[in-house]
Short mmCIF file of C-alpha atoms in Angstrom, two decimals:
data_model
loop_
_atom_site.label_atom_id
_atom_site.label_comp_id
_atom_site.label_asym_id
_atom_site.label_seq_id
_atom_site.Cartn_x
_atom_site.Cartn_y
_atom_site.Cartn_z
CA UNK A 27 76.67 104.64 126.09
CA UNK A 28 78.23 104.35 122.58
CA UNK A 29 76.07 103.79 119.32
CA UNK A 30 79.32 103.03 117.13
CA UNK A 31 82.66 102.28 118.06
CA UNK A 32 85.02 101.71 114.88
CA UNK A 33 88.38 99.64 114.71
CA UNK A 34 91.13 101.47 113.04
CA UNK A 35 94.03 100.13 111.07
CA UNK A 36 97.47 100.01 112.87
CA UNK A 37 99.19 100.99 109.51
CA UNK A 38 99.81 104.60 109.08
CA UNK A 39 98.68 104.57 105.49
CA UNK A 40 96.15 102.38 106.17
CA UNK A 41 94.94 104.64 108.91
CA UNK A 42 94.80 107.53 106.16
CA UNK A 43 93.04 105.73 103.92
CA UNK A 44 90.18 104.53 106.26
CA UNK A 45 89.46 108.00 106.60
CA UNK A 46 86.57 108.78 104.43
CA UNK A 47 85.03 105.33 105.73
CA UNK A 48 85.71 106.45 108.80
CA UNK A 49 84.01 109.70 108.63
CA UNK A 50 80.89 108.15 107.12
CA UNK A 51 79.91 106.24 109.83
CA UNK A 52 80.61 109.23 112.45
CA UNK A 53 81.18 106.85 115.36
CA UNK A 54 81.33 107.77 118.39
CA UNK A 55 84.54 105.97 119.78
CA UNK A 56 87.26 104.94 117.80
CA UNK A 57 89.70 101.95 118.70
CA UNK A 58 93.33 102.20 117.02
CA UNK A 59 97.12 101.11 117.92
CA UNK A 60 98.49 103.14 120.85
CA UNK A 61 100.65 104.39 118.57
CA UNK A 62 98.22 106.22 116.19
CA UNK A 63 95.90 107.34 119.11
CA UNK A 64 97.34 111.31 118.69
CA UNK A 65 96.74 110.97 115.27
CA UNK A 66 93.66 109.57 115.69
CA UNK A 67 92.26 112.39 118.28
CA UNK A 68 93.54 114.78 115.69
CA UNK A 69 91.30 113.59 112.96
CA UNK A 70 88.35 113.15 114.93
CA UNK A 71 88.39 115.95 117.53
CA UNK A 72 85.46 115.32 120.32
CA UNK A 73 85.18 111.76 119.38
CA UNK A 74 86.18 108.85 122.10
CA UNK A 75 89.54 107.57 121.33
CA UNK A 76 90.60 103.89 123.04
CA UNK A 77 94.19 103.26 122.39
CA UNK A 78 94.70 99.45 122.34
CA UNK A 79 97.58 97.44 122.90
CA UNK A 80 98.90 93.66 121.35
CA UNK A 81 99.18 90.95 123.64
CA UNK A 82 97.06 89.29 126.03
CA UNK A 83 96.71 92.30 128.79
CA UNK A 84 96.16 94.43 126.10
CA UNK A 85 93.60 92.36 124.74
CA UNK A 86 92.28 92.23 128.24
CA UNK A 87 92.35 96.08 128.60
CA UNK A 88 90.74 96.35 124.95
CA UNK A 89 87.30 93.89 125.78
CA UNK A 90 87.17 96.09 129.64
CA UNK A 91 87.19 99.21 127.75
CA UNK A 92 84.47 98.28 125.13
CA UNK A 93 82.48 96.51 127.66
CA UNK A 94 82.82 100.31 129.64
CA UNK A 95 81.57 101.87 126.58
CA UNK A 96 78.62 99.27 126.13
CA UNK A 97 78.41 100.24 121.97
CA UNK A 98 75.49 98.56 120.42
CA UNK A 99 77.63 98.45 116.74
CA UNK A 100 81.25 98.43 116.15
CA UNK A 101 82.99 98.09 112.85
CA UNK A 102 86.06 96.29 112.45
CA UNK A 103 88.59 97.89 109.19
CA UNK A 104 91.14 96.33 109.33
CA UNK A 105 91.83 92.43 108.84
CA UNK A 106 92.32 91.43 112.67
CA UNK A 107 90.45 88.48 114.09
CA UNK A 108 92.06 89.89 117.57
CA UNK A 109 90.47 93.04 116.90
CA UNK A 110 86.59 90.69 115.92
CA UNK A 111 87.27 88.62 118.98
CA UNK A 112 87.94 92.01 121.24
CA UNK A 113 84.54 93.09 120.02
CA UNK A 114 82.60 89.68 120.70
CA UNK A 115 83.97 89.06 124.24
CA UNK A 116 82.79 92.50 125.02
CA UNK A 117 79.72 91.70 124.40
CA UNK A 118 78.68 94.59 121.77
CA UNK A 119 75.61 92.62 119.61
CA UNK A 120 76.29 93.53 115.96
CA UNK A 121 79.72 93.23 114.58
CA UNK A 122 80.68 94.34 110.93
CA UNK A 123 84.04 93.13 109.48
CA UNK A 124 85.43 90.99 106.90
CA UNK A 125 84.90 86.85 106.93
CA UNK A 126 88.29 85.88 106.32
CA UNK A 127 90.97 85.07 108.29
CA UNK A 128 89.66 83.37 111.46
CA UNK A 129 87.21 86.95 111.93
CA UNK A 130 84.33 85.06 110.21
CA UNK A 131 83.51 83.57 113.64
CA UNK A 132 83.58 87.02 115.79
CA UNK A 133 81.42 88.91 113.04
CA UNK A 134 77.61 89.28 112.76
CA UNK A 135 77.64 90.88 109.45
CA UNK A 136 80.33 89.36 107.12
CA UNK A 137 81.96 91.05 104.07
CA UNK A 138 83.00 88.15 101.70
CA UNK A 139 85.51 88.54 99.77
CA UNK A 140 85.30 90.75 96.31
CA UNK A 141 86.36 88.43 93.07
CA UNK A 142 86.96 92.22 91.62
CA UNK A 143 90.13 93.84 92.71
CA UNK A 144 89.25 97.72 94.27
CA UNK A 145 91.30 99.91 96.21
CA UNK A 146 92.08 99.59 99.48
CA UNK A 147 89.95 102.80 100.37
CA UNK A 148 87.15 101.56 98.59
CA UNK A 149 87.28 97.77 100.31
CA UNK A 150 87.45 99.85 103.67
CA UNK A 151 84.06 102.01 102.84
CA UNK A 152 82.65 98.94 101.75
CA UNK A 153 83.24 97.27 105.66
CA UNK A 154 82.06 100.47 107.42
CA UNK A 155 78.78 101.31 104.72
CA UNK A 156 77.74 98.02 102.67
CA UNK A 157 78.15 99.53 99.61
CA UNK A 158 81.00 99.77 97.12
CA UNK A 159 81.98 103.63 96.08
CA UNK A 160 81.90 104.38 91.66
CA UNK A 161 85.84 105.81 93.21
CA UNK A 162 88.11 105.39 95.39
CA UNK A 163 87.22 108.33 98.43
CA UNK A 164 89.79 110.71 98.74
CA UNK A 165 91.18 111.03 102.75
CA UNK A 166 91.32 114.43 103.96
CA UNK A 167 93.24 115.19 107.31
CA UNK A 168 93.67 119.48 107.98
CA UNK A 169 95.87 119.52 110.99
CA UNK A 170 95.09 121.56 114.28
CA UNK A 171 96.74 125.13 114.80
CA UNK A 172 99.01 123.56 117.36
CA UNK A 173 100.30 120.76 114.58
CA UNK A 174 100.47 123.49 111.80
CA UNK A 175 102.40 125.33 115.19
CA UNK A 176 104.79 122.63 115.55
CA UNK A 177 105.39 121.84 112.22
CA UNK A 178 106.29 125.30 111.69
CA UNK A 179 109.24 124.71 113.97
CA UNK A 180 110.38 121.73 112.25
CA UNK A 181 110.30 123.18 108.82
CA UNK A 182 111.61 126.74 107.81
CA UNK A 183 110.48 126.87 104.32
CA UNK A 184 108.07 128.72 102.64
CA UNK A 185 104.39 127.62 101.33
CA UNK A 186 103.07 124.48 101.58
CA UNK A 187 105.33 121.28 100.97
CA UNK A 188 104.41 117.89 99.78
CA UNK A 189 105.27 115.25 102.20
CA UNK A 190 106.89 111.67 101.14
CA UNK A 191 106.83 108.80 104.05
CA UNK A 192 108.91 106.14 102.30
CA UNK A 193 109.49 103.90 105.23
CA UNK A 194 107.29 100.89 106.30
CA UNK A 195 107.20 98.67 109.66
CA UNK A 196 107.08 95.34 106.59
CA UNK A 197 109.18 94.71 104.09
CA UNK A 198 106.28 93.43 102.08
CA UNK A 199 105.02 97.14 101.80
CA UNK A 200 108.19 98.87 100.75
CA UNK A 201 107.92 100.61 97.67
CA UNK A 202 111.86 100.66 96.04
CA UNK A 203 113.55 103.52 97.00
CA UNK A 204 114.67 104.71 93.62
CA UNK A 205 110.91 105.29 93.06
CA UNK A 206 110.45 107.43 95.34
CA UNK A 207 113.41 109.27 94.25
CA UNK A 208 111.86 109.74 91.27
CA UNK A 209 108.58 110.86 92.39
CA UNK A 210 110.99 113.58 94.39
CA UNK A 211 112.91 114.30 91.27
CA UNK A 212 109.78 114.79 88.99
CA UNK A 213 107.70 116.69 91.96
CA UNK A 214 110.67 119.04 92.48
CA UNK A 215 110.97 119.39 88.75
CA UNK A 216 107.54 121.06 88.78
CA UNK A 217 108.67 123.72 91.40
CA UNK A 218 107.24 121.94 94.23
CA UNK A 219 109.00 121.72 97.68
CA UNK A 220 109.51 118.13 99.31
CA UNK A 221 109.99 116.99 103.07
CA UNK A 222 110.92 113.54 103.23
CA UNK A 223 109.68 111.99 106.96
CA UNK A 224 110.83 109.30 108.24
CA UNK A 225 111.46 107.47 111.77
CA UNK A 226 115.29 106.96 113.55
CA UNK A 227 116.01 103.64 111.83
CA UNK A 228 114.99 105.45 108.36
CA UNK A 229 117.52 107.78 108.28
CA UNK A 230 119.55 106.12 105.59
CA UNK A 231 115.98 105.58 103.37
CA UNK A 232 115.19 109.70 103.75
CA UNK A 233 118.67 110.91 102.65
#
């Protein structure tokens, strides 16, 4: 029997970012992208993690696995009326997520729109806590000894690099590449070390 179960973003950066709202509500399973379910196991070790799947079976997969977990609160992040309706036809009784977008039907407890713009980590600790932070919440992620372990094999430097992910699955989200040149240039210029990551259709962005 599971108290909370919480709906994370499919969007890396998102995902980082929904951290600290995330970690506030200390649920006790955790629904995210199939993809992101190492990740998410990483960040919150001993905590239930149900990978989730688009389409219609993996819609179907998603409501059998909540109804398995029989939640009595779950708390949607990001802006997926899938992810609202996943929740309702499982059957779990009080549902927390945004009202726009088609997930104002699925939800119990709307968030309405904010007329004030705020940072996406503050909108996301608004969903998960009701109340908006004076600051954006800074996410936090220290990686296991086997990921330091691995990473160590990757990377033969020394100390403790800075990490750039330029790359994004939209085209709406791509920052220009010269910027982040920059931000290597300037970062590098300050005697810091960079690793630029990046998946197999990226290679040309991480060069």
């Amino acid at each position: 029997l599971a108290g909370v179960v919480l709906r994370l973003p499919n969007r890396l950066g998102d995902f980082v970012l929904a951290l600290p709202a995330a970690r506030s509500l200390r649920p006790d399973a955790i629904v995210v992208a199939s993809a992101l379910a190492s990740l998410a196991t990483e960040a919150f070790p001993g905590t239930t993690v149900v990978p989730v799947d688009r389409g219609v079976g993996g819609f179907l997969r998603g409501v059998a696995a909540m109804k398995r977990l029989r939640a009595q609160r779950a708390v949607l992040l990001p802006g997926s009326a899938t992810s609202a309706a996943m929740f309702a036809f499982a059957g779990i009784p009080e549902r927390w997520g945004e009202s726009t977008g088609g997930r104002g039907y699925f939800v119990t407890r709307p968030l309405y729109p904010s007329r004030t713009p705020q940072h996406l980590a503050s909108h996301l600790w608004e969903i998960a806590t009701g109340s908006r932070p004076t600051a954006p919440p800074t996410p936090q992620l220290e990686p296991s000894a086997d990921a330091h372990a691995r990473f160590a094999r990757l990377y033969q430097g020394a100390g403790r690099p800075i990490g750039i992910f330029p790359g994004a699955s939209a085209p709406s989200r791509h920052w220009p590449a010269a910027r982040f040149r920059e931000v290597v240039e300037r970062l590098q210029a300050d005697g810091n070390e960079v690793v630029v990551f990046g998946g197999a259709r990226e290679a040309g962005l991480t060069r």
